[in-house]
Coordinates of C-alpha atoms in Angstrom, one line a residue:
Chain A
M1 CA -0.3 -0.2 0.2
D2 CA 3.2 2.4 0.5
E3 CA 3.0 2.4 -3.5
P4 CA 0.0 1.4 -4.8
R5 CA -0.2 2.3 -8.5
K6 CA 3.4 0.8 -8.8
W7 CA 4.2 -2.6 -10.7
H8 CA 4.6 -5.3 -8.7
H9 CA 5.6 -9.0 -10.0
G10 CA 4.0 -12.2 -8.5
Y11 CA 7.4 -13.4 -6.5
E12 CA 8.0 -9.8 -5.4
L13 CA 4.4 -9.9 -3.5
T14 CA 5.0 -13.1 -1.3
K15 CA 8.0 -11.9 -0.3
A16 CA 6.0 -8.6 0.8
T17 CA 2.8 -10.4 1.5
G18 CA 4.4 -13.7 3.4
L19 CA 2.1 -15.8 1.5
L20 CA 2.3 -18.8 -1.2
S21 CA 2.2 -18.2 -4.4
G22 CA -0.5 -20.9 -4.6
T23 CA -1.8 -18.4 -2.1
L24 CA -1.3 -15.8 -3.3
Y25 CA -2.3 -16.2 -7.4
P26 CA -6.3 -16.8 -6.7
I27 CA -6.4 -14.0 -4.9
L28 CA -5.0 -12.0 -7.5
M29 CA -7.5 -13.4 -9.5
R30 CA -10.3 -12.3 -7.8
L31 CA -9.1 -9.3 -7.7
A32 CA -8.7 -9.0 -11.3
D33 CA -11.9 -10.0 -11.5
R34 CA -13.8 -7.1 -8.9
G35 CA -11.9 -4.7 -11.9
L36 CA -9.2 -4.5 -7.9
L37 CA -6.7 -5.6 -9.6
E38 CA -5.1 -4.7 -12.9
H39 CA -2.3 -7.2 -14.7
K40 CA 0.3 -7.0 -17.7
W41 CA 2.9 -8.5 -19.5
L42 CA 6.4 -6.6 -18.9
P43 CA 9.0 -7.8 -21.9
S44 CA 11.8 -9.2 -19.7
G45 CA 15.9 -7.0 -20.7
E46 CA 17.1 -10.2 -20.7
A47 CA 17.6 -12.2 -23.4
G48 CA 16.4 -15.3 -23.3
R49 CA 13.9 -14.7 -20.2
P50 CA 10.0 -14.4 -20.7
P51 CA 7.2 -12.0 -20.1
R52 CA 6.9 -11.2 -17.0
H53 CA 3.3 -10.8 -15.6
V54 CA 3.7 -7.3 -13.3
Y55 CA 0.3 -6.1 -11.0
R56 CA -0.6 -3.1 -9.0
L57 CA -4.1 -1.7 -8.1
T58 CA -6.7 0.1 -9.7
A59 CA -7.8 3.3 -9.0
S60 CA -10.8 1.7 -7.7
G61 CA -8.7 -1.3 -6.0
A62 CA -6.3 2.0 -3.8
E63 CA -9.7 3.1 -2.9
H64 CA -11.1 0.0 -0.9
A65 CA -8.6 -1.1 0.3
R66 CA -7.4 2.0 1.8
E67 CA -11.2 1.4 3.7
Q68 CA -9.9 -1.4 4.6
F69 CA -7.4 -0.3 6.2
D70 CA -9.3 2.4 7.8
L71 CA -12.1 -0.2 9.1
A72 CA -9.1 -2.6 10.5
D73 CA -7.8 0.7 12.1
E74 CA -11.1 1.5 13.8
V75 CA -11.4 -2.1 14.7
G76 CA -8.6 -2.2 16.4
T77 CA -8.8 0.8 18.5
T78 CA -12.4 -0.5 19.5
A79 CA -11.8 -3.6 20.3
A80 CA -7.9 -1.4 22.0
G81 CA -10.5 0.5 24.2
T82 CA -13.1 -2.6 25.3
V83 CA -10.4 -4.3 26.4
S84 CA -8.8 -1.4 28.7
R85 CA -12.2 -0.7 30.1
A86 CA -12.1 -4.1 31.0
Chain B
M1 CA 14.3 -23.7 -15.5
S2 CA 16.9 -25.8 -13.7
S3 CA 18.7 -28.9 -15.7
G4 CA 18.1 -30.2 -11.7
P5 CA 16.2 -32.7 -10.1
L6 CA 14.6 -30.4 -8.1
G7 CA 14.3 -27.5 -12.0
G8 CA 13.1 -31.5 -13.5
V9 CA 10.3 -32.0 -10.9
A10 CA 9.5 -28.0 -10.9
G11 CA 9.5 -28.4 -14.4
V12 CA 7.0 -32.0 -14.2
L13 CA 4.7 -30.4 -11.8
L14 CA 4.3 -26.9 -14.0
A15 CA 3.5 -29.3 -17.0
L16 CA 1.0 -30.8 -14.8
A17 CA 0.0 -27.5 -13.7
T18 CA -1.0 -25.9 -17.4
R19 CA -2.6 -29.3 -18.3
L20 CA -5.1 -29.4 -15.4
A21 CA -5.9 -25.4 -15.4
P22 CA -9.2 -24.2 -16.6
T23 CA -9.0 -22.2 -20.3
E24 CA -9.7 -19.4 -19.2
R25 CA -6.9 -19.5 -16.4
A26 CA -4.5 -20.5 -18.4
E27 CA -3.0 -16.6 -18.5
W28 CA -2.5 -17.2 -14.9
I29 CA -0.4 -20.0 -15.3
E30 CA 1.3 -18.8 -18.0
A31 CA 2.2 -15.5 -14.8
M32 CA 3.1 -18.1 -12.7
R33 CA 5.2 -20.7 -14.8
A34 CA 6.3 -17.4 -16.0
E35 CA 7.7 -15.9 -13.0
V36 CA 10.5 -19.6 -12.1
A37 CA 12.3 -18.2 -14.6
Y38 CA 13.5 -15.0 -12.0
L39 CA 13.1 -17.2 -9.1
P40 CA 16.2 -17.7 -6.9
E41 CA 17.5 -21.7 -7.7
Q42 CA 16.1 -22.9 -4.1
A43 CA 12.7 -21.4 -4.4
R44 CA 11.5 -23.0 -7.8
L45 CA 10.7 -26.3 -6.3
R46 CA 7.8 -24.8 -3.8
W47 CA 6.5 -22.4 -6.0
A48 CA 6.0 -24.8 -9.3
L49 CA 4.6 -26.9 -6.2
G50 CA 2.0 -23.3 -5.4
C51 CA 1.7 -23.5 -9.3
L52 CA -0.3 -26.6 -9.4
V53 CA -2.0 -26.0 -5.5
T54 CA -3.5 -22.6 -7.9
A55 CA -4.5 -25.3 -10.8
I56 CA -6.7 -27.6 -9.3
K57 CA -7.9 -24.1 -6.7
L58 CA -8.9 -23.0 -10.5
R59 CA -9.8 -26.4 -11.3
V60 CA -12.2 -27.0 -8.0
T61 CA -13.9 -23.8 -7.1
P62 CA -16.1 -23.9 -9.9
M63 CA -17.5 -27.2 -9.7
Q64 CA -18.1 -25.7 -6.1
T65 CA -19.9 -22.8 -7.1
G66 CA -22.0 -24.7 -9.5
S67 CA -20.5 -23.6 -13.2
L68 CA -20.9 -27.0 -15.0
R69 CA -17.6 -26.3 -17.5
I70 CA -15.7 -29.7 -16.8
N71 CA -12.2 -30.8 -18.4
P72 CA -12.5 -32.7 -21.8
W73 CA -11.4 -35.8 -20.0
I74 CA -14.3 -35.7 -17.4
M75 CA -16.7 -35.5 -19.8
V76 CA -15.6 -39.4 -21.1
L77 CA -16.1 -40.9 -17.9
E78 CA -20.1 -38.6 -17.8
S79 CA -20.7 -39.9 -21.6
L80 CA -20.3 -43.0 -20.9
V81 CA -22.2 -43.0 -17.2
C82 CA -25.3 -41.2 -19.0
F83 CA -25.5 -42.7 -22.3
G84 CA -24.1 -45.6 -22.1
S85 CA -27.3 -47.5 -21.1
S86 CA -29.6 -45.9 -23.9
L87 CA -26.2 -46.8 -26.6
I88 CA -26.2 -50.4 -25.2
A89 CA -30.2 -50.3 -26.0
C90 CA -30.8 -48.4 -28.8
W91 CA -28.4 -51.4 -29.6
I92 CA -30.4 -54.2 -28.6
F93 CA -34.0 -52.6 -29.9
T94 CA -32.6 -52.0 -33.6
F95 CA -30.1 -54.9 -33.9
G96 CA -30.4 -57.1 -30.7
D97 CA -32.6 -59.8 -29.3
L98 CA -35.1 -57.2 -29.0
G99 CA -33.8 -56.2 -32.3
V100 CA -36.8 -54.1 -35.4
L101 CA -34.6 -54.5 -37.8
T102 CA -33.2 -58.1 -37.1
H103 CA -36.3 -60.4 -35.2
D104 CA -39.2 -61.2 -36.2
F105 CA -42.1 -60.0 -33.9
A106 CA -44.7 -62.7 -35.6
P107 CA -44.4 -65.5 -32.3
F108 CA -43.6 -62.7 -29.8
E109 CA -47.1 -60.8 -30.8
R110 CA -48.5 -64.6 -30.4
Y111 CA -47.0 -64.8 -27.1
L112 CA -48.4 -61.7 -26.0
D113 CA -51.3 -61.9 -27.5
G114 CA -51.8 -65.5 -26.3
V115 CA -49.8 -66.9 -23.3
L116 CA -50.0 -63.0 -20.9
G117 CA -52.9 -61.9 -22.8
V118 CA -52.4 -58.4 -23.4
P119 CA -54.8 -57.2 -25.1
D120 CA -53.2 -54.7 -27.9
A121 CA -49.9 -56.9 -28.6
Q122 CA -49.4 -55.2 -32.0
M123 CA -49.2 -51.5 -29.8
V124 CA -46.4 -53.6 -27.2
I125 CA -44.5 -54.2 -30.7
W126 CA -45.3 -50.9 -31.8
M127 CA -43.9 -49.4 -28.6
L128 CA -40.9 -51.6 -29.4
Y129 CA -39.9 -49.5 -32.5
G130 CA -40.3 -46.0 -30.3
Y131 CA -37.4 -48.1 -28.3
A132 CA -35.3 -48.0 -31.2
V133 CA -36.0 -44.9 -32.3
C134 CA -36.1 -42.6 -28.8
S135 CA -33.3 -44.8 -27.4
L136 CA -30.9 -43.3 -29.8
V137 CA -29.9 -40.6 -27.4
G138 CA -27.5 -43.1 -26.3
P139 CA -25.4 -43.3 -29.9
V140 CA -25.8 -39.3 -30.0
G141 CA -25.7 -38.3 -26.7
M142 CA -22.7 -41.0 -26.7
F143 CA -21.6 -38.7 -29.8
L144 CA -22.1 -35.4 -28.3
G145 CA -19.7 -36.3 -25.9
L146 CA -17.5 -37.4 -27.3
R147 CA -16.8 -34.2 -29.7
Y148 CA -16.7 -32.2 -26.6
A149 CA -13.8 -34.5 -25.2
L150 CA -11.7 -33.8 -28.7
L151 CA -13.0 -30.9 -30.1
G152 CA -13.9 -28.9 -26.3
R153 CA -17.4 -28.4 -28.5
G154 CA -20.8 -28.0 -26.7
L155 CA -24.5 -28.7 -27.7
R156 CA -26.0 -25.7 -29.5
N157 CA -29.1 -26.7 -31.7
R158 CA -31.0 -26.1 -29.1
V159 CA -34.5 -28.6 -31.3
L160 CA -31.8 -30.9 -31.1
G161 CA -31.3 -30.8 -27.7
Y162 CA -35.1 -30.3 -26.5
G163 CA -35.4 -33.1 -29.3
L164 CA -33.3 -35.4 -27.7
I165 CA -34.4 -35.2 -23.9
A166 CA -38.1 -35.9 -25.4
A167 CA -36.8 -39.1 -26.5
A168 CA -35.5 -40.0 -23.1
I169 CA -38.6 -39.4 -21.4
A170 CA -40.5 -41.2 -24.0
V171 CA -38.3 -44.1 -23.0
S172 CA -39.4 -44.4 -19.8
F173 CA -43.0 -43.1 -20.3
S174 CA -43.3 -45.8 -23.0
G175 CA -41.7 -48.4 -21.1
T176 CA -43.5 -47.6 -18.0
L177 CA -46.8 -47.8 -20.2
S178 CA -46.1 -50.8 -21.2
N179 CA -45.0 -52.5 -18.3
F180 CA -48.6 -51.8 -17.0
W181 CA -49.8 -53.0 -20.0
I182 CA -48.8 -56.3 -19.8
G183 CA -49.8 -55.7 -16.2
K184 CA -46.4 -56.0 -13.8
G185 CA -47.2 -52.4 -12.9
D186 CA -44.4 -51.9 -10.4
W187 CA -43.1 -47.7 -9.9
S188 CA -41.0 -49.6 -7.7
E189 CA -39.2 -51.7 -10.3
R190 CA -39.2 -49.5 -12.6
I191 CA -37.5 -46.6 -10.7
P192 CA -34.1 -47.5 -11.5
L193 CA -34.6 -48.1 -15.4
I194 CA -36.3 -44.4 -15.1
V195 CA -33.3 -43.4 -13.8
Q196 CA -30.9 -45.5 -16.4
F197 CA -32.8 -44.3 -19.9
T198 CA -34.0 -41.2 -19.0
I199 CA -32.7 -38.5 -15.7
L200 CA -29.5 -39.8 -17.0
P201 CA -29.2 -39.4 -20.7
A202 CA -31.9 -36.0 -19.9
A203 CA -29.1 -34.8 -17.7
G204 CA -26.1 -35.5 -19.7
I205 CA -28.1 -33.7 -22.7
L206 CA -28.4 -30.5 -20.8
H207 CA -25.1 -30.5 -19.2
L208 CA -24.4 -30.6 -23.2
M209 CA -25.8 -27.9 -24.2
Y210 CA -25.1 -26.0 -20.9
L211 CA -21.5 -26.5 -22.5
G212 CA -22.7 -24.9 -26.0
R213 CA -23.7 -22.0 -23.9
R214 CA -21.3 -18.7 -25.8
A215 CA -19.5 -18.3 -22.6
A216 CA -19.3 -14.6 -21.3
P217 CA -15.2 -13.3 -20.8
A218 CA -14.1 -13.2 -17.0
P219 CA -14.9 -9.0 -16.5
G220 CA -10.5 -8.1 -15.4
D221 CA -9.7 -10.9 -16.7
A222 CA -8.2 -9.2 -20.7
R223 CA -5.0 -9.1 -21.6
L224 CA -3.0 -6.5 -22.1
T225 CA -1.0 -6.1 -24.3
P226 CA 2.8 -6.3 -23.6
A227 CA 4.1 -2.9 -24.0

């Protein structure tokens, strides 16, 4: 979310999220199906290597992600308040 | 891809994933395969395993959520289950023991009339002709099923589809009717035959008709042209 409009490749995303490829890619597909993620093939700069599939959030995807983060913060704050009052 | 044994295993896993994945998701599996070329050696096997898991998920998830699009080779099995019995029945009623093209029905008619006392034996004979025609759902359905398996083409002709379903229904209807006619009217005995000769073939035809519909492209799945 630091750079939501930057293109990222799959391996980079698995490292950033800690998800395995078998978990990450179905999520990417669902996000793309819902119009929250865009993807394209980026030609390799090195000879003999295939084009690479890269991903980034769409504008609505970034907006949705921000809403989810805000919601998570809100829930976290409420939960922390409840715990401290108890 | 590495030429070592682990690289070989990863290659096999990736090839298997490509085979398993549904066509409409082929781009994503291709993306996972392409990514392998950029991974460190030690990460490749795990990545390939993830690719296989993804392909299996893609294959299994539509089944859970009700999409009836299936792998062609499953259609071979489905065709055998749905149309196998009708195919055999068609052979029997056309060329076999009750074959309308090979059998002399005169003694059979005398047996029905004289021994069993069936009111209209001629009608029963005509029903056998009806069976022979209606059980064509077996060979036609099998042909359509195998065509889907080989060419990926479902049944687009609605008239043919509904005609075959009507034929499958007619098989059970006339069979049940003739059974009552002969005097062995017991519904419970007919149920397995109704499943075998009507419900399964009709379900198979409906599935082939579903597969013949033009699939809408998945939203957001359009491949963007490389820059």
